[in-house]
Amino acid sequence: MRASFAAAVAAATAIAFAFLLLPIVAIFLRVPVGHLFAQLGDDVTRDALVVSLKTSAIAHACVVLVGTPVAYLLARRRFPGRAVVLTLVELPLVLPPAVAGIGLLAAFGRFGLLGGQLNALGVRIGFTQTAVVLAVAFVESPFYVRGAVAAFEGVHESLFAAARTLGAGPWRVFLRVALPLAAAGLGAASALALARGLGEFGATIMFAGSLRGVTQTLPLAVYAEFDVNFDVALAVSALLVVISAALLVTLKWLPSASTSRFRFATSS
């Protein structure tokens, strides 16, 4: 029985890894390393890379800045309607990207819910880089907030109680206790959210369009080049894989390192 179970687990693991890795390996087998770096000098790739990095950085900064205290509140407080609030936070996870784009257009577009007021103020959002930022923030925010809630919930209540007993106020507890101890989980949530935002396609193309040098991100460039030059589409896809993997590794490693230093300092 043990041998058969081990064989079944090994077979399932092999199938899962093969299924997940084969498409990525296939991309890099079709794209020589020299061709990948050469694409960085291509105008289409360079413009899409700049737009992607700029809009993703702004959107992610906004998500982390707003989402961290929201996650802290949801993790530390139990109040009527909390389950409903968590469901609303998670809703974008299950929405089709096209629906998210239509929703953003209906809310912030020229003829949308807030369109008249925004136009009166001279603010135009649809089919601009602002639209890309909003689309990216909308789809990545639940990934960060839900992961951040779990990270804060993982900090034992006794540590907060001890800090309060020693006279620490709410801000000090949040900044000196909650954030350092939840840093690893926050980093993992941040990495996942940023990678998801960097790969956003559906909501962006519906709400912001695909204007080269303005709203065309790397995923949109892949789509645009798919029928024009498949080799370029492959190279941009490989570049996107490299960037996403680098983001995941970096954003997971940094909080873990800072958490280790914090724990060493407290133990000494």
PDB file of C-alpha atoms in Angstrom:
ATOM      1  CA  MET A   1       0.000   0.000   0.000  1.00  0.00           C
ATOM      2  CA  ARG A   2       2.792   2.431   0.888  1.00  0.00           C
ATOM      3  CA  ALA A   3       4.613   1.704  -2.354  1.00  0.00           C
ATOM      4  CA  SER A   4       1.480   2.222  -4.454  1.00  0.00           C
ATOM      5  CA  PHE A   5       0.646   5.465  -2.622  1.00  0.00           C
ATOM      6  CA  ALA A   6       4.196   6.773  -3.096  1.00  0.00           C
ATOM      7  CA  ALA A   7       4.049   5.861  -6.790  1.00  0.00           C
ATOM      8  CA  ALA A   8       0.696   7.640  -7.200  1.00  0.00           C
ATOM      9  CA  VAL A   9       1.993  10.772  -5.471  1.00  0.00           C
ATOM     10  CA  ALA A  10       5.189  10.739  -7.557  1.00  0.00           C
ATOM     11  CA  ALA A  11       3.197  10.329 -10.780  1.00  0.00           C
ATOM     12  CA  ALA A  12       0.797  13.152  -9.862  1.00  0.00           C
ATOM     13  CA  THR A  13       3.741  15.403  -8.957  1.00  0.00           C
ATOM     14  CA  ALA A  14       5.520  14.649 -12.227  1.00  0.00           C
ATOM     15  CA  ILE A  15       2.371  15.327 -14.252  1.00  0.00           C
ATOM     16  CA  ALA A  16       1.667  18.578 -12.397  1.00  0.00           C
ATOM     17  CA  PHE A  17       5.207  19.918 -12.821  1.00  0.00           C
ATOM     18  CA  ALA A  18       5.344  18.864 -16.453  1.00  0.00           C
ATOM     19  CA  PHE A  19       2.033  20.575 -17.162  1.00  0.00           C
ATOM     20  CA  LEU A  20       3.066  23.798 -15.405  1.00  0.00           C
ATOM     21  CA  LEU A  21       6.632  23.988 -16.714  1.00  0.00           C
ATOM     22  CA  LEU A  22       6.287  22.668 -20.270  1.00  0.00           C
ATOM     23  CA  PRO A  23       4.693  25.836 -21.759  1.00  0.00           C
ATOM     24  CA  ILE A  24       7.367  28.022 -20.141  1.00  0.00           C
ATOM     25  CA  VAL A  25      10.187  25.743 -21.272  1.00  0.00           C
ATOM     26  CA  ALA A  26       8.714  25.699 -24.787  1.00  0.00           C
ATOM     27  CA  ILE A  27       8.883  29.497 -24.956  1.00  0.00           C
ATOM     28  CA  PHE A  28      12.569  29.610 -24.060  1.00  0.00           C
ATOM     29  CA  LEU A  29      13.404  26.735 -26.417  1.00  0.00           C
ATOM     30  CA  ARG A  30      11.970  28.847 -29.250  1.00  0.00           C
ATOM     31  CA  VAL A  31      13.695  32.074 -28.174  1.00  0.00           C
ATOM     32  CA  PRO A  32      17.534  32.164 -28.213  1.00  0.00           C
ATOM     33  CA  VAL A  33      19.070  34.189 -25.391  1.00  0.00           C
ATOM     34  CA  GLY A  34      20.643  36.606 -27.850  1.00  0.00           C
ATOM     35  CA  HIS A  35      17.300  37.226 -29.531  1.00  0.00           C
ATOM     36  CA  LEU A  36      15.682  37.846 -26.154  1.00  0.00           C
ATOM     37  CA  PHE A  37      18.162  40.609 -25.265  1.00  0.00           C
ATOM     38  CA  ALA A  38      17.983  41.994 -28.792  1.00  0.00           C
ATOM     39  CA  GLN A  39      14.259  42.567 -28.322  1.00  0.00           C
ATOM     40  CA  LEU A  40      15.026  45.074 -25.584  1.00  0.00           C
ATOM     41  CA  GLY A  41      16.173  47.404 -28.346  1.00  0.00           C
ATOM     42  CA  ASP A  42      12.985  46.934 -30.363  1.00  0.00           C
ATOM     43  CA  ASP A  43      10.696  49.972 -30.245  1.00  0.00           C
ATOM     44  CA  VAL A  44       7.544  47.936 -29.579  1.00  0.00           C
ATOM     45  CA  THR A  45       9.130  45.991 -26.739  1.00  0.00           C
ATOM     46  CA  ARG A  46      10.812  49.021 -25.199  1.00  0.00           C
ATOM     47  CA  ASP A  47       7.637  51.115 -25.250  1.00  0.00           C
ATOM     48  CA  ALA A  48       5.539  48.286 -23.786  1.00  0.00           C
ATOM     49  CA  LEU A  49       8.169  47.606 -21.112  1.00  0.00           C
ATOM     50  CA  VAL A  50       8.231  51.248 -20.025  1.00  0.00           C
ATOM     51  CA  VAL A  51       4.423  51.439 -19.871  1.00  0.00           C
ATOM     52  CA  SER A  52       4.189  48.145 -17.957  1.00  0.00           C
ATOM     53  CA  LEU A  53       6.826  49.021 -15.368  1.00  0.00           C
ATOM     54  CA  LYS A  54       5.512  52.543 -14.853  1.00  0.00           C
ATOM     55  CA  THR A  55       1.827  51.676 -14.513  1.00  0.00           C
ATOM     56  CA  SER A  56       2.452  48.504 -12.487  1.00  0.00           C
ATOM     57  CA  ALA A  57       4.711  50.365 -10.038  1.00  0.00           C
ATOM     58  CA  ILE A  58       2.156  53.148  -9.484  1.00  0.00           C
ATOM     59  CA  ALA A  59      -0.763  50.737  -9.170  1.00  0.00           C
ATOM     60  CA  HIS A  60       1.114  48.446  -6.797  1.00  0.00           C
ATOM     61  CA  ALA A  61       2.253  51.319  -4.589  1.00  0.00           C
ATOM     62  CA  CYS A  62      -1.361  52.467  -4.277  1.00  0.00           C
ATOM     63  CA  VAL A  63      -2.570  48.935  -3.522  1.00  0.00           C
ATOM     64  CA  VAL A  64       0.052  48.393  -0.804  1.00  0.00           C
ATOM     65  CA  LEU A  65      -0.434  51.860   0.713  1.00  0.00           C
ATOM     66  CA  VAL A  66      -4.217  51.510   0.957  1.00  0.00           C
ATOM     67  CA  GLY A  67      -4.510  47.739   1.222  1.00  0.00           C
ATOM     68  CA  THR A  68      -2.144  47.230   4.175  1.00  0.00           C
ATOM     69  CA  PRO A  69      -4.195  49.157   6.773  1.00  0.00           C
ATOM     70  CA  VAL A  70      -7.396  47.681   5.316  1.00  0.00           C
ATOM     71  CA  ALA A  71      -5.984  44.163   5.733  1.00  0.00           C
ATOM     72  CA  TYR A  72      -4.822  44.996   9.260  1.00  0.00           C
ATOM     73  CA  LEU A  73      -8.319  46.153  10.184  1.00  0.00           C
ATOM     74  CA  LEU A  74      -9.978  43.061   8.697  1.00  0.00           C
ATOM     75  CA  ALA A  75      -7.484  40.782  10.438  1.00  0.00           C
ATOM     76  CA  ARG A  76      -7.637  42.395  13.884  1.00  0.00           C
ATOM     77  CA  ARG A  77     -11.301  43.333  14.192  1.00  0.00           C
ATOM     78  CA  ARG A  78     -14.443  41.220  14.283  1.00  0.00           C
ATOM     79  CA  PHE A  79     -17.523  43.233  13.376  1.00  0.00           C
ATOM     80  CA  PRO A  80     -20.977  42.625  11.871  1.00  0.00           C
ATOM     81  CA  GLY A  81     -20.736  42.299   8.127  1.00  0.00           C
ATOM     82  CA  ARG A  82     -17.050  41.341   8.112  1.00  0.00           C
ATOM     83  CA  ALA A  83     -17.759  38.257   5.985  1.00  0.00           C
ATOM     84  CA  VAL A  84     -19.585  40.452   3.463  1.00  0.00           C
ATOM     85  CA  VAL A  85     -16.657  42.884   3.334  1.00  0.00           C
ATOM     86  CA  LEU A  86     -14.190  40.015   2.744  1.00  0.00           C
ATOM     87  CA  THR A  87     -16.441  38.667  -0.019  1.00  0.00           C
ATOM     88  CA  LEU A  88     -16.491  42.069  -1.723  1.00  0.00           C
ATOM     89  CA  VAL A  89     -12.693  42.268  -1.462  1.00  0.00           C
ATOM     90  CA  GLU A  90     -12.384  38.836  -3.060  1.00  0.00           C
ATOM     91  CA  LEU A  91     -15.000  39.441  -5.781  1.00  0.00           C
ATOM     92  CA  PRO A  92     -12.522  40.686  -8.437  1.00  0.00           C
ATOM     93  CA  LEU A  93     -10.754  37.312  -8.118  1.00  0.00           C
ATOM     94  CA  VAL A  94     -13.682  35.525  -9.767  1.00  0.00           C
ATOM     95  CA  LEU A  95     -14.803  38.245 -12.160  1.00  0.00           C
ATOM     96  CA  PRO A  96     -13.934  37.634 -15.834  1.00  0.00           C
ATOM     97  CA  PRO A  97     -11.343  40.243 -16.884  1.00  0.00           C
ATOM     98  CA  ALA A  98     -13.671  41.571 -19.582  1.00  0.00           C
ATOM     99  CA  VAL A  99     -16.356  42.199 -16.966  1.00  0.00           C
ATOM    100  CA  ALA A 100     -13.829  44.065 -14.821  1.00  0.00           C
ATOM    101  CA  GLY A 101     -12.937  46.236 -17.812  1.00  0.00           C
ATOM    102  CA  ILE A 102     -16.565  46.960 -18.629  1.00  0.00           C
ATOM    103  CA  GLY A 103     -17.217  47.790 -14.975  1.00  0.00           C
ATOM    104  CA  LEU A 104     -14.325  50.237 -14.860  1.00  0.00           C
ATOM    105  CA  LEU A 105     -15.494  51.809 -18.121  1.00  0.00           C
ATOM    106  CA  ALA A 106     -19.049  52.111 -16.770  1.00  0.00           C
ATOM    107  CA  ALA A 107     -17.744  53.747 -13.609  1.00  0.00           C
ATOM    108  CA  PHE A 108     -14.943  56.005 -14.830  1.00  0.00           C
ATOM    109  CA  GLY A 109     -15.476  56.239 -18.599  1.00  0.00           C
ATOM    110  CA  ARG A 110     -16.569  59.387 -20.401  1.00  0.00           C
ATOM    111  CA  PHE A 111     -20.237  58.408 -20.178  1.00  0.00           C
ATOM    112  CA  GLY A 112     -19.851  56.375 -17.007  1.00  0.00           C
ATOM    113  CA  LEU A 113     -21.197  56.794 -13.518  1.00  0.00           C
ATOM    114  CA  LEU A 114     -18.575  59.405 -12.612  1.00  0.00           C
ATOM    115  CA  GLY A 115     -17.800  60.418 -16.172  1.00  0.00           C
ATOM    116  CA  GLY A 116     -19.799  63.654 -16.147  1.00  0.00           C
ATOM    117  CA  GLN A 117     -18.246  64.907 -12.922  1.00  0.00           C
ATOM    118  CA  LEU A 118     -14.739  63.953 -14.048  1.00  0.00           C
ATOM    119  CA  ASN A 119     -15.190  65.634 -17.441  1.00  0.00           C
ATOM    120  CA  ALA A 120     -16.432  68.783 -15.709  1.00  0.00           C
ATOM    121  CA  LEU A 121     -13.174  68.832 -13.772  1.00  0.00           C
ATOM    122  CA  GLY A 122     -11.192  68.303 -16.971  1.00  0.00           C
ATOM    123  CA  VAL A 123     -10.209  64.753 -15.981  1.00  0.00           C
ATOM    124  CA  ARG A 124     -10.236  62.087 -18.687  1.00  0.00           C
ATOM    125  CA  ILE A 125      -9.468  58.545 -17.581  1.00  0.00           C
ATOM    126  CA  GLY A 126     -10.616  56.081 -20.242  1.00  0.00           C
ATOM    127  CA  PHE A 127      -7.914  55.020 -22.733  1.00  0.00           C
ATOM    128  CA  THR A 128      -5.122  56.777 -20.848  1.00  0.00           C
ATOM    129  CA  GLN A 129      -2.304  55.513 -18.635  1.00  0.00           C
ATOM    130  CA  THR A 130      -4.483  56.365 -15.647  1.00  0.00           C
ATOM    131  CA  ALA A 131      -6.935  53.776 -16.944  1.00  0.00           C
ATOM    132  CA  VAL A 132      -4.125  51.204 -17.074  1.00  0.00           C
ATOM    133  CA  VAL A 133      -3.207  51.988 -13.453  1.00  0.00           C
ATOM    134  CA  LEU A 134      -6.838  51.614 -12.320  1.00  0.00           C
ATOM    135  CA  ALA A 135      -7.276  48.353 -14.240  1.00  0.00           C
ATOM    136  CA  VAL A 136      -4.081  46.873 -12.808  1.00  0.00           C
ATOM    137  CA  ALA A 137      -4.935  48.015  -9.273  1.00  0.00           C
ATOM    138  CA  PHE A 138      -8.453  46.579  -9.541  1.00  0.00           C
ATOM    139  CA  VAL A 139      -7.343  43.093 -10.547  1.00  0.00           C
ATOM    140  CA  GLU A 140      -4.322  42.833  -8.234  1.00  0.00           C
ATOM    141  CA  SER A 141      -5.774  44.362  -5.064  1.00  0.00           C
ATOM    142  CA  PRO A 142      -7.654  41.253  -3.833  1.00  0.00           C
ATOM    143  CA  PHE A 143      -4.496  39.152  -4.191  1.00  0.00           C
ATOM    144  CA  TYR A 144      -2.627  41.518  -1.897  1.00  0.00           C
ATOM    145  CA  VAL A 145      -5.378  42.299   0.604  1.00  0.00           C
ATOM    146  CA  ARG A 146      -6.418  38.668   1.097  1.00  0.00           C
ATOM    147  CA  GLY A 147      -2.806  37.562   1.544  1.00  0.00           C
ATOM    148  CA  ALA A 148      -2.117  40.471   3.888  1.00  0.00           C
ATOM    149  CA  VAL A 149      -5.142  39.581   6.024  1.00  0.00           C
ATOM    150  CA  ALA A 150      -3.777  36.047   6.419  1.00  0.00           C
ATOM    151  CA  ALA A 151      -0.316  37.433   7.265  1.00  0.00           C
ATOM    152  CA  PHE A 152      -1.658  39.690  10.017  1.00  0.00           C
ATOM    153  CA  GLU A 153      -3.875  36.907  11.363  1.00  0.00           C
ATOM    154  CA  GLY A 154      -0.749  34.769  11.680  1.00  0.00           C
ATOM    155  CA  VAL A 155       0.727  37.145  14.294  1.00  0.00           C
ATOM    156  CA  HIS A 156      -0.192  35.855  17.753  1.00  0.00           C
ATOM    157  CA  GLU A 157      -2.538  38.042  19.791  1.00  0.00           C
ATOM    158  CA  SER A 158      -0.255  37.820  22.845  1.00  0.00           C
ATOM    159  CA  LEU A 159       2.388  39.902  21.046  1.00  0.00           C
ATOM    160  CA  PHE A 160      -0.073  42.730  20.476  1.00  0.00           C
ATOM    161  CA  ALA A 161      -1.238  42.480  24.076  1.00  0.00           C
ATOM    162  CA  ALA A 162       2.359  42.633  25.335  1.00  0.00           C
ATOM    163  CA  ALA A 163       3.063  45.727  23.225  1.00  0.00           C
ATOM    164  CA  ARG A 164      -0.037  47.473  24.559  1.00  0.00           C
ATOM    165  CA  THR A 165       0.895  46.505  28.113  1.00  0.00           C
ATOM    166  CA  LEU A 166       4.269  48.199  27.609  1.00  0.00           C
ATOM    167  CA  GLY A 167       2.475  51.396  26.615  1.00  0.00           C
ATOM    168  CA  ALA A 168       2.654  51.192  22.826  1.00  0.00           C
ATOM    169  CA  GLY A 169      -0.093  53.096  21.026  1.00  0.00           C
ATOM    170  CA  PRO A 170      -1.979  51.871  17.941  1.00  0.00           C
ATOM    171  CA  TRP A 171       0.499  53.373  15.466  1.00  0.00           C
ATOM    172  CA  ARG A 172       3.503  51.945  17.290  1.00  0.00           C
ATOM    173  CA  VAL A 173       1.898  48.505  17.526  1.00  0.00           C
ATOM    174  CA  PHE A 174       1.147  48.594  13.808  1.00  0.00           C
ATOM    175  CA  LEU A 175       4.549  49.865  12.698  1.00  0.00           C
ATOM    176  CA  ARG A 176       6.864  48.127  15.184  1.00  0.00           C
ATOM    177  CA  VAL A 177       5.042  44.847  15.858  1.00  0.00           C
ATOM    178  CA  ALA A 178       2.477  43.982  13.199  1.00  0.00           C
ATOM    179  CA  LEU A 179       4.428  44.982  10.080  1.00  0.00           C
ATOM    180  CA  PRO A 180       7.792  43.354  10.970  1.00  0.00           C
ATOM    181  CA  LEU A 181       6.221  40.092  12.145  1.00  0.00           C
ATOM    182  CA  ALA A 182       3.887  39.871   9.151  1.00  0.00           C
ATOM    183  CA  ALA A 183       6.576  40.994   6.685  1.00  0.00           C
ATOM    184  CA  ALA A 184       7.173  37.580   5.112  1.00  0.00           C
ATOM    185  CA  GLY A 185       3.466  37.055   4.424  1.00  0.00           C
ATOM    186  CA  LEU A 186       3.061  40.613   3.210  1.00  0.00           C
ATOM    187  CA  GLY A 187       6.006  40.133   0.869  1.00  0.00           C
ATOM    188  CA  ALA A 188       4.538  36.959  -0.589  1.00  0.00           C
ATOM    189  CA  ALA A 189       1.163  38.661  -1.087  1.00  0.00           C
ATOM    190  CA  SER A 190       2.878  41.686  -2.610  1.00  0.00           C
ATOM    191  CA  ALA A 191       4.863  39.533  -5.035  1.00  0.00           C
ATOM    192  CA  LEU A 192       1.789  37.614  -6.140  1.00  0.00           C
ATOM    193  CA  ALA A 193      -0.241  40.796  -6.585  1.00  0.00           C
ATOM    194  CA  LEU A 194       2.505  42.594  -8.514  1.00  0.00           C
ATOM    195  CA  ALA A 195       3.053  39.647 -10.829  1.00  0.00           C
ATOM    196  CA  ARG A 196      -0.703  39.406 -11.415  1.00  0.00           C
ATOM    197  CA  GLY A 197      -0.904  43.111 -12.173  1.00  0.00           C
ATOM    198  CA  LEU A 198       2.060  42.968 -14.525  1.00  0.00           C
ATOM    199  CA  GLY A 199       0.310  40.225 -16.504  1.00  0.00           C
ATOM    200  CA  GLU A 200      -3.092  41.919 -16.617  1.00  0.00           C
ATOM    201  CA  PHE A 201      -4.695  41.864 -20.062  1.00  0.00           C
ATOM    202  CA  GLY A 202      -8.494  41.717 -20.248  1.00  0.00           C
ATOM    203  CA  ALA A 203      -9.518  44.653 -18.064  1.00  0.00           C
ATOM    204  CA  THR A 204      -6.721  46.795 -19.506  1.00  0.00           C
ATOM    205  CA  ILE A 205      -7.636  46.319 -23.145  1.00  0.00           C
ATOM    206  CA  MET A 206     -11.332  46.948 -22.413  1.00  0.00           C
ATOM    207  CA  PHE A 207     -10.788  50.072 -20.318  1.00  0.00           C
ATOM    208  CA  ALA A 208      -7.524  51.524 -21.633  1.00  0.00           C
ATOM    209  CA  GLY A 209      -7.157  50.107 -25.130  1.00  0.00           C
ATOM    210  CA  SER A 210      -3.833  49.191 -26.686  1.00  0.00           C
ATOM    211  CA  LEU A 211      -2.181  52.428 -27.784  1.00  0.00           C
ATOM    212  CA  ARG A 212       1.515  51.926 -28.371  1.00  0.00           C
ATOM    213  CA  GLY A 213       3.643  54.002 -26.032  1.00  0.00           C
ATOM    214  CA  VAL A 214       0.569  55.094 -24.068  1.00  0.00           C
ATOM    215  CA  THR A 215      -1.485  52.148 -22.832  1.00  0.00           C
ATOM    216  CA  GLN A 216       0.097  49.120 -24.540  1.00  0.00           C
ATOM    217  CA  THR A 217       1.623  46.968 -21.810  1.00  0.00           C
ATOM    218  CA  LEU A 218       3.751  43.861 -22.357  1.00  0.00           C
ATOM    219  CA  PRO A 219       0.759  41.441 -22.414  1.00  0.00           C
ATOM    220  CA  LEU A 220      -1.002  43.707 -24.912  1.00  0.00           C
ATOM    221  CA  ALA A 221       2.165  43.845 -27.011  1.00  0.00           C
ATOM    222  CA  VAL A 222       2.216  40.033 -27.108  1.00  0.00           C
ATOM    223  CA  TYR A 223      -1.359  40.051 -28.402  1.00  0.00           C
ATOM    224  CA  ALA A 224      -0.639  42.810 -30.925  1.00  0.00           C
ATOM    225  CA  GLU A 225       2.437  41.031 -32.302  1.00  0.00           C
ATOM    226  CA  PHE A 226       0.846  37.567 -32.352  1.00  0.00           C
ATOM    227  CA  ASP A 227      -0.480  37.939 -35.913  1.00  0.00           C
ATOM    228  CA  VAL A 228       2.271  40.298 -37.085  1.00  0.00           C
ATOM    229  CA  ASN A 229       5.481  38.599 -35.954  1.00  0.00           C
ATOM    230  CA  PHE A 230       5.203  35.444 -33.871  1.00  0.00           C
ATOM    231  CA  ASP A 231       8.931  35.507 -33.050  1.00  0.00           C
ATOM    232  CA  VAL A 232       8.558  38.951 -31.486  1.00  0.00           C
ATOM    233  CA  ALA A 233       5.509  37.736 -29.545  1.00  0.00           C
ATOM    234  CA  LEU A 234       7.571  34.818 -28.239  1.00  0.00           C
ATOM    235  CA  ALA A 235      10.466  37.085 -27.260  1.00  0.00           C
ATOM    236  CA  VAL A 236       8.191  39.526 -25.420  1.00  0.00           C
ATOM    237  CA  SER A 237       6.533  36.575 -23.673  1.00  0.00           C
ATOM    238  CA  ALA A 238       9.919  35.291 -22.550  1.00  0.00           C
ATOM    239  CA  LEU A 239      10.838  38.756 -21.299  1.00  0.00           C
ATOM    240  CA  LEU A 240       7.590  38.909 -19.330  1.00  0.00           C
ATOM    241  CA  VAL A 241       8.343  35.513 -17.760  1.00  0.00           C
ATOM    242  CA  VAL A 242      11.822  36.678 -16.725  1.00  0.00           C
ATOM    243  CA  ILE A 243      10.508  39.910 -15.198  1.00  0.00           C
ATOM    244  CA  SER A 244       7.698  38.153 -13.345  1.00  0.00           C
ATOM    245  CA  ALA A 245      10.056  35.490 -11.970  1.00  0.00           C
ATOM    246  CA  ALA A 246      12.555  38.142 -10.862  1.00  0.00           C
ATOM    247  CA  LEU A 247       9.807  40.082  -9.104  1.00  0.00           C
ATOM    248  CA  LEU A 248       8.576  36.991  -7.303  1.00  0.00           C
ATOM    249  CA  VAL A 249      12.030  36.010  -6.082  1.00  0.00           C
ATOM    250  CA  THR A 250      13.029  39.538  -5.042  1.00  0.00           C
ATOM    251  CA  LEU A 251       9.827  40.493  -3.261  1.00  0.00           C
ATOM    252  CA  LYS A 252       9.721  37.183  -1.397  1.00  0.00           C
ATOM    253  CA  TRP A 253      13.360  37.304  -0.340  1.00  0.00           C
ATOM    254  CA  LEU A 254      13.545  40.870   0.971  1.00  0.00           C
ATOM    255  CA  PRO A 255      10.759  40.627   3.597  1.00  0.00           C
ATOM    256  CA  SER A 256      12.060  37.237   4.756  1.00  0.00           C
ATOM    257  CA  ALA A 257      15.509  38.724   5.273  1.00  0.00           C
ATOM    258  CA  SER A 258      14.118  41.701   7.163  1.00  0.00           C
ATOM    259  CA  THR A 259      12.001  39.408   9.351  1.00  0.00           C
ATOM    260  CA  SER A 260      15.086  37.340  10.211  1.00  0.00           C
ATOM    261  CA  ARG A 261      16.964  40.470  11.246  1.00  0.00           C
ATOM    262  CA  PHE A 262      14.017  41.603  13.352  1.00  0.00           C
ATOM    263  CA  ARG A 263      13.818  38.279  15.144  1.00  0.00           C
ATOM    264  CA  PHE A 264      17.565  38.243  15.756  1.00  0.00           C
ATOM    265  CA  ALA A 265      17.436  41.746  17.201  1.00  0.00           C
ATOM    266  CA  THR A 266      14.557  40.905  19.561  1.00  0.00           C
ATOM    267  CA  SER A 267      16.209  37.695  20.741  1.00  0.00           C
ATOM    268  CA  SER A 268      19.445  39.434  21.546  1.00  0.00           C
TER     269      SER A 268
END
